[in-house]
CSV table of C-alpha atoms in Angstrom, one decimal:
chain,number,residue,atom,x,y,z
A,1,MET,CA,0.0,0.0,0.0
A,2,HIS,CA,1.0,3.6,-0.4
A,3,PHE,CA,-0.2,6.0,2.2
A,4,GLU,CA,0.1,9.8,1.8
A,5,GLY,CA,-1.0,10.6,5.3
A,6,VAL,CA,-0.5,8.9,8.7
A,7,VAL,CA,-2.4,9.7,11.9
A,8,LEU,CA,-0.5,8.6,15.0
A,9,ASP,CA,-2.0,8.3,18.4
A,10,LEU,CA,0.4,9.3,21.2
A,11,ASP,CA,-0.1,7.7,24.6
A,12,GLY,CA,0.4,3.9,24.2
A,13,THR,CA,1.4,4.2,20.5
A,14,VAL,CA,4.3,6.7,20.2
A,15,TYR,CA,5.2,6.8,23.8
A,16,ARG,CA,4.1,5.5,27.2
A,17,GLY,CA,4.3,8.0,29.9
A,18,GLY,CA,7.6,9.8,29.5
A,19,GLU,CA,9.4,7.2,27.4
A,20,PRO,CA,9.1,6.6,23.6
A,21,ILE,CA,8.0,3.2,22.4
A,22,PRO,CA,11.2,1.5,21.1
A,23,GLY,CA,11.6,2.3,17.4
A,24,ALA,CA,9.1,5.2,17.4
A,25,PRO,CA,11.5,8.1,16.7
A,26,GLU,CA,13.2,6.1,13.9
A,27,THR,CA,9.9,5.0,12.3
A,28,ILE,CA,8.5,8.5,12.4
A,29,GLY,CA,11.7,9.9,10.8
A,30,ARG,CA,11.4,7.3,8.0
A,31,LEU,CA,7.7,8.2,7.4
A,32,ARG,CA,8.8,11.8,6.9
A,33,GLU,CA,11.4,10.6,4.4
A,34,ARG,CA,8.7,8.8,2.5
A,35,GLY,CA,6.9,12.2,2.2
A,36,CYS,CA,4.0,11.3,4.4
A,37,SER,CA,1.8,14.0,5.9
A,38,LEU,CA,1.8,13.3,9.7
A,39,LEU,CA,-0.7,14.2,12.4
A,40,PHE,CA,-0.1,13.4,16.1
A,41,CYS,CA,-3.5,12.9,17.6
A,42,SER,CA,-4.1,12.5,21.3
A,43,ASN,CA,-7.2,12.2,23.5
A,44,ASN,CA,-5.2,13.8,26.3
A,45,PRO,CA,-6.9,17.2,26.8
A,46,THR,CA,-4.5,18.6,29.4
A,47,LYS,CA,-1.8,20.1,27.1
A,48,GLY,CA,-1.8,22.6,24.3
A,49,ARG,CA,-0.1,21.9,20.9
A,50,GLU,CA,3.2,23.5,21.8
A,51,ALA,CA,3.5,21.3,24.9
A,52,TYR,CA,3.2,18.2,22.7
A,53,VAL,CA,5.8,19.6,20.3
A,54,ASP,CA,8.2,20.0,23.2
A,55,ARG,CA,7.4,16.6,24.7
A,56,LEU,CA,8.0,14.9,21.4
A,57,ALA,CA,11.2,16.9,20.8
A,58,GLY,CA,12.5,15.6,24.2
A,59,MET,CA,12.1,12.1,22.8
A,60,GLY,CA,13.9,12.9,19.5
A,61,ILE,CA,10.7,13.2,17.5
A,62,GLU,CA,10.3,16.3,15.3
A,63,ALA,CA,6.9,17.9,15.1
A,64,THR,CA,5.2,21.2,14.5
A,65,ALA,CA,2.2,22.7,16.2
A,66,ASP,CA,0.2,22.2,13.0
A,67,GLU,CA,0.9,18.5,13.2
A,68,VAL,CA,-0.7,18.1,16.6
A,69,LEU,CA,-4.3,17.6,17.4
A,70,SER,CA,-5.5,16.9,21.0
A,71,ALA,CA,-8.9,16.5,22.7
A,72,GLY,CA,-8.1,19.8,24.2
A,73,SER,CA,-7.9,21.6,20.9
A,74,VAL,CA,-11.0,19.8,19.6
A,75,THR,CA,-13.0,20.7,22.7
A,76,THR,CA,-11.8,24.3,22.5
A,77,ARG,CA,-12.8,24.6,18.8
A,78,TYR,CA,-16.2,23.0,19.6
A,79,LEU,CA,-16.9,25.4,22.5
A,80,ARG,CA,-15.7,28.4,20.5
A,81,ASP,CA,-18.1,27.4,17.7
A,82,ARG,CA,-21.1,26.5,19.8
A,83,HIS,CA,-20.8,28.2,23.2
A,84,ALA,CA,-18.7,31.3,22.6
A,85,ASP,CA,-20.9,33.6,24.6
A,86,ASP,CA,-21.7,31.1,27.4
A,87,LEU,CA,-20.2,31.1,30.9
A,88,LEU,CA,-18.4,27.7,31.2
A,89,TYR,CA,-18.1,25.8,34.4
A,90,VAL,CA,-15.1,23.5,33.9
A,91,VAL,CA,-14.1,20.4,35.7
A,92,GLY,CA,-10.7,20.0,34.2
A,93,SER,CA,-7.0,20.6,34.4
A,94,SER,CA,-5.2,24.0,34.4
A,95,GLY,CA,-3.9,23.0,30.9
A,96,LEU,CA,-7.4,22.8,29.5
A,97,ARG,CA,-8.4,26.0,31.2
A,98,ASP,CA,-5.4,27.7,29.6
A,99,GLN,CA,-6.5,26.5,26.1
A,100,LEU,CA,-10.0,27.8,26.7
A,101,ALA,CA,-8.6,31.2,27.9
A,102,ALA,CA,-6.4,31.5,24.9
A,103,ALA,CA,-9.5,31.1,22.7
A,104,ASP,CA,-11.2,34.0,24.7
A,105,LEU,CA,-13.8,31.6,26.2
A,106,ARG,CA,-15.3,32.7,29.5
A,107,THR,CA,-15.2,30.4,32.6
A,108,THR,CA,-16.7,30.7,36.0
A,109,ASP,CA,-16.0,29.3,39.4
A,110,ASP,CA,-19.6,29.6,40.4
A,111,PRO,CA,-21.6,26.5,39.5
A,112,GLU,CA,-24.8,28.4,39.9
A,113,ALA,CA,-23.8,30.8,37.1
A,114,CYS,CA,-23.0,27.9,34.7
A,115,GLU,CA,-24.4,28.2,31.2
A,116,ALA,CA,-22.5,25.2,29.8
A,117,LEU,CA,-20.8,22.4,31.8
A,118,VAL,CA,-17.4,21.1,30.6
A,119,VAL,CA,-16.0,17.9,32.1
A,120,SER,CA,-12.5,16.5,31.5
A,121,PHE,CA,-9.5,14.9,33.2
A,122,TYR,CA,-8.8,16.4,36.6
A,123,ARG,CA,-6.4,15.0,39.2
A,124,GLY,CA,-8.2,17.0,41.9
A,125,PHE,CA,-11.6,15.4,41.3
A,126,ASP,CA,-13.3,14.7,44.6
A,127,TYR,CA,-16.6,14.8,46.4
A,128,ASP,CA,-16.7,18.6,46.4
A,129,THR,CA,-16.0,18.7,42.7
A,130,LEU,CA,-18.7,16.2,42.0
A,131,THR,CA,-21.1,18.3,44.1
A,132,ASP,CA,-20.3,21.5,42.2
A,133,ALA,CA,-20.6,19.7,38.9
A,134,TYR,CA,-24.1,18.5,40.0
A,135,LEU,CA,-25.1,22.1,40.9
A,136,ALA,CA,-23.8,23.3,37.6
A,137,GLY,CA,-25.7,20.8,35.5
A,138,LYS,CA,-28.8,19.9,37.5
A,139,ASP,CA,-31.0,22.4,35.6
A,140,GLY,CA,-30.2,21.0,32.2
A,141,CYS,CA,-27.6,23.3,30.8
A,142,PRO,CA,-25.4,21.9,27.9
A,143,PHE,CA,-23.0,19.2,29.1
A,144,VAL,CA,-19.8,18.5,27.2
A,145,GLY,CA,-17.1,15.9,27.8
A,146,SER,CA,-13.6,16.4,26.4
A,147,ASP,CA,-13.0,12.8,25.5
A,148,PRO,CA,-14.3,9.3,26.2
A,149,ASP,CA,-11.1,7.6,27.5
A,150,VAL,CA,-12.1,5.9,30.7
A,151,VAL,CA,-8.6,4.6,31.4
A,152,ILE,CA,-5.2,5.8,30.1
A,153,PRO,CA,-1.8,4.1,29.9
A,154,THR,CA,1.1,5.2,32.0
A,155,GLU,CA,4.6,3.8,32.8
A,156,THR,CA,3.1,2.0,35.8
A,157,GLY,CA,-0.1,0.8,34.2
A,158,MET,CA,-3.6,2.0,33.5
A,159,VAL,CA,-5.1,4.9,35.5
A,160,PRO,CA,-8.5,6.6,35.3
A,161,GLY,CA,-9.0,9.1,32.4
A,162,SER,CA,-11.4,11.8,31.4
A,163,GLY,CA,-14.1,9.3,30.6
A,164,ALA,CA,-14.3,8.1,34.2
A,165,ILE,CA,-14.9,11.6,35.4
A,166,VAL,CA,-17.4,12.3,32.7
A,167,GLY,CA,-19.2,9.1,33.7
A,168,ALA,CA,-19.3,10.0,37.3
A,169,VAL,CA,-20.8,13.4,36.5
A,170,ALA,CA,-23.3,11.8,34.1
A,171,SER,CA,-24.4,9.4,36.7
A,172,ILE,CA,-25.2,12.1,39.3
A,173,LEU,CA,-27.0,14.2,36.7
A,174,GLU,CA,-28.8,11.1,35.4
A,175,ARG,CA,-28.1,12.0,31.8
A,176,ASP,CA,-25.5,11.5,29.2
A,177,PRO,CA,-23.3,14.3,28.0
A,178,ASP,CA,-24.8,16.2,25.1
A,179,HIS,CA,-21.5,15.8,23.3
A,180,VAL,CA,-18.2,14.0,23.9
A,181,LEU,CA,-15.2,15.4,21.9
A,182,GLY,CA,-11.8,13.9,21.1
A,183,LYS,CA,-11.5,10.7,19.0
A,184,PRO,CA,-13.7,9.3,17.5
A,185,SER,CA,-16.1,12.4,17.4
A,186,PRO,CA,-17.0,13.9,14.0
A,187,GLU,CA,-15.4,17.1,15.1
A,188,ALA,CA,-12.0,15.3,15.7
A,189,ILE,CA,-12.3,13.6,12.3
A,190,ALA,CA,-13.0,16.9,10.5
A,191,MET,CA,-10.1,18.7,12.2
A,192,ALA,CA,-7.8,15.8,11.5
A,193,THR,CA,-8.8,15.6,7.8
A,194,ASP,CA,-8.3,19.4,7.4
A,195,ALA,CA,-4.9,19.3,9.1
A,196,LEU,CA,-3.6,16.3,6.9
A,197,GLY,CA,-4.7,17.8,3.6
A,198,VAL,CA,-4.9,14.2,2.3
A,199,PRO,CA,-8.1,12.2,1.3
A,200,PRO,CA,-8.9,9.8,4.2
A,201,ALA,CA,-8.8,6.8,1.8
A,202,ARG,CA,-5.1,7.4,1.4
A,203,CYS,CA,-4.4,7.7,5.1
A,204,LEU,CA,-3.4,5.2,7.8
A,205,MET,CA,-4.5,5.5,11.4
A,206,VAL,CA,-2.2,3.9,14.0
A,207,GLY,CA,-3.4,3.6,17.6
A,208,ASP,CA,-3.7,1.3,20.6
A,209,ARG,CA,-7.4,1.7,21.4
A,210,LEU,CA,-10.3,0.1,19.5
A,211,ASP,CA,-13.1,2.4,20.8
A,212,THR,CA,-11.2,5.7,20.0
A,213,ASP,CA,-8.3,5.3,17.6
A,214,ILE,CA,-9.6,2.4,15.4
A,215,ALA,CA,-13.2,3.7,15.5
A,216,PHE,CA,-11.9,7.1,14.5
A,217,GLY,CA,-10.0,5.8,11.5
A,218,GLU,CA,-12.9,3.5,10.5
A,219,ARG,CA,-15.4,6.3,10.6
A,220,ALA,CA,-13.1,8.6,8.7
A,221,GLY,CA,-12.6,6.1,5.9
A,222,MET,CA,-8.9,5.4,6.7
A,223,THR,CA,-7.0,2.2,6.8
A,224,THR,CA,-6.4,1.2,10.5
A,225,ALA,CA,-3.7,-0.5,12.4
A,226,LEU,CA,-3.9,-1.5,16.1
A,227,VAL,CA,-0.6,-1.7,18.0
A,228,ARG,CA,-0.2,-4.0,21.0
A,229,THR,CA,1.8,-1.5,23.1
A,230,GLY,CA,-1.2,0.1,24.8
A,231,VAL,CA,-4.7,-0.5,25.9
A,232,ASN,CA,-6.2,-3.2,23.6
A,233,ASP,CA,-4.9,-6.6,22.4
A,234,ASP,CA,-5.9,-9.5,20.2
A,235,ALA,CA,-8.4,-10.8,22.8
A,236,ASP,CA,-10.1,-7.5,22.8
A,237,VAL,CA,-10.3,-7.4,19.1
A,238,ALA,CA,-12.0,-10.9,19.1
A,239,GLU,CA,-14.8,-9.5,21.3
A,240,SER,CA,-15.2,-6.1,19.7
A,241,ASP,CA,-17.5,-4.7,17.0
A,242,VAL,CA,-14.6,-2.5,15.8
A,243,THR,CA,-12.0,-4.4,13.8
A,244,PRO,CA,-8.7,-3.0,12.7
A,245,ASP,CA,-7.4,-3.7,9.2
A,246,HIS,CA,-4.0,-4.6,10.6
A,247,MET,CA,-2.5,-5.8,14.0
A,248,LEU,CA,1.1,-4.7,14.8
A,249,ASP,CA,3.3,-5.4,17.7
A,250,SER,CA,4.3,-1.8,17.8
A,251,ILE,CA,4.8,1.4,15.8
A,252,ALA,CA,8.2,0.0,14.8
A,253,ASP,CA,6.3,-2.3,12.4
A,254,VAL,CA,4.3,0.4,10.6
A,255,GLU,CA,6.5,0.5,7.5
A,256,ARG,CA,5.8,-3.1,6.6
A,257,LEU,CA,2.3,-1.9,5.7
A,258,PHE,CA,3.8,0.2,2.9
A,259,ASP,CA,5.4,-2.8,1.2
């Protein structure tokens, strides 16, 4: 096959925690040599594009801000397009708040003043946070989740992600979010396609999660490859309605799909 564009998930695919997956820097360098348009696409909403550029550079991987798409940037775009004039009550990290502020979106610390509730990854999530989220959303204001990842990979194993916190808030409000951004949302697909500048049929999506990465690629019309270095494995594939086109041990094996 010949791919003109490659979308690479980050956590569990290019790196795990602070360490690159073996062979990742070299493989990405060779993809550039092939002339592929690259997009690094993460469901981590806590960092802006430049932070990802710096993180990748520290691992010997070259990237530009235009080659990075995160759940934070997708969420920010969605809120700017749909809730630009609303007061946002945010359950989320300082990194997400910074992205919203940079887009001139207004936030409030008063849950009673909430006009749209935004829920994301937040290490300080506790009973008081849950109570405030309930107060913010109990009267039915728009409820947005940054991404669906219930667990995320780290150097020491899996830990709760944004989806776990979104689920907790949804349970107390007794309603699902009105919209969940990040992969595999239509908004993420549209932003990724625009960034790549390549028809999806000529793109490869490489990731470690069936319900986000592979579903994203499938819905976009891309060829998909699941790597075994993150969340899902062959047993998960056997039980899933989402089926990757290819299974790879790691990102280091991506080039064999070009042969």
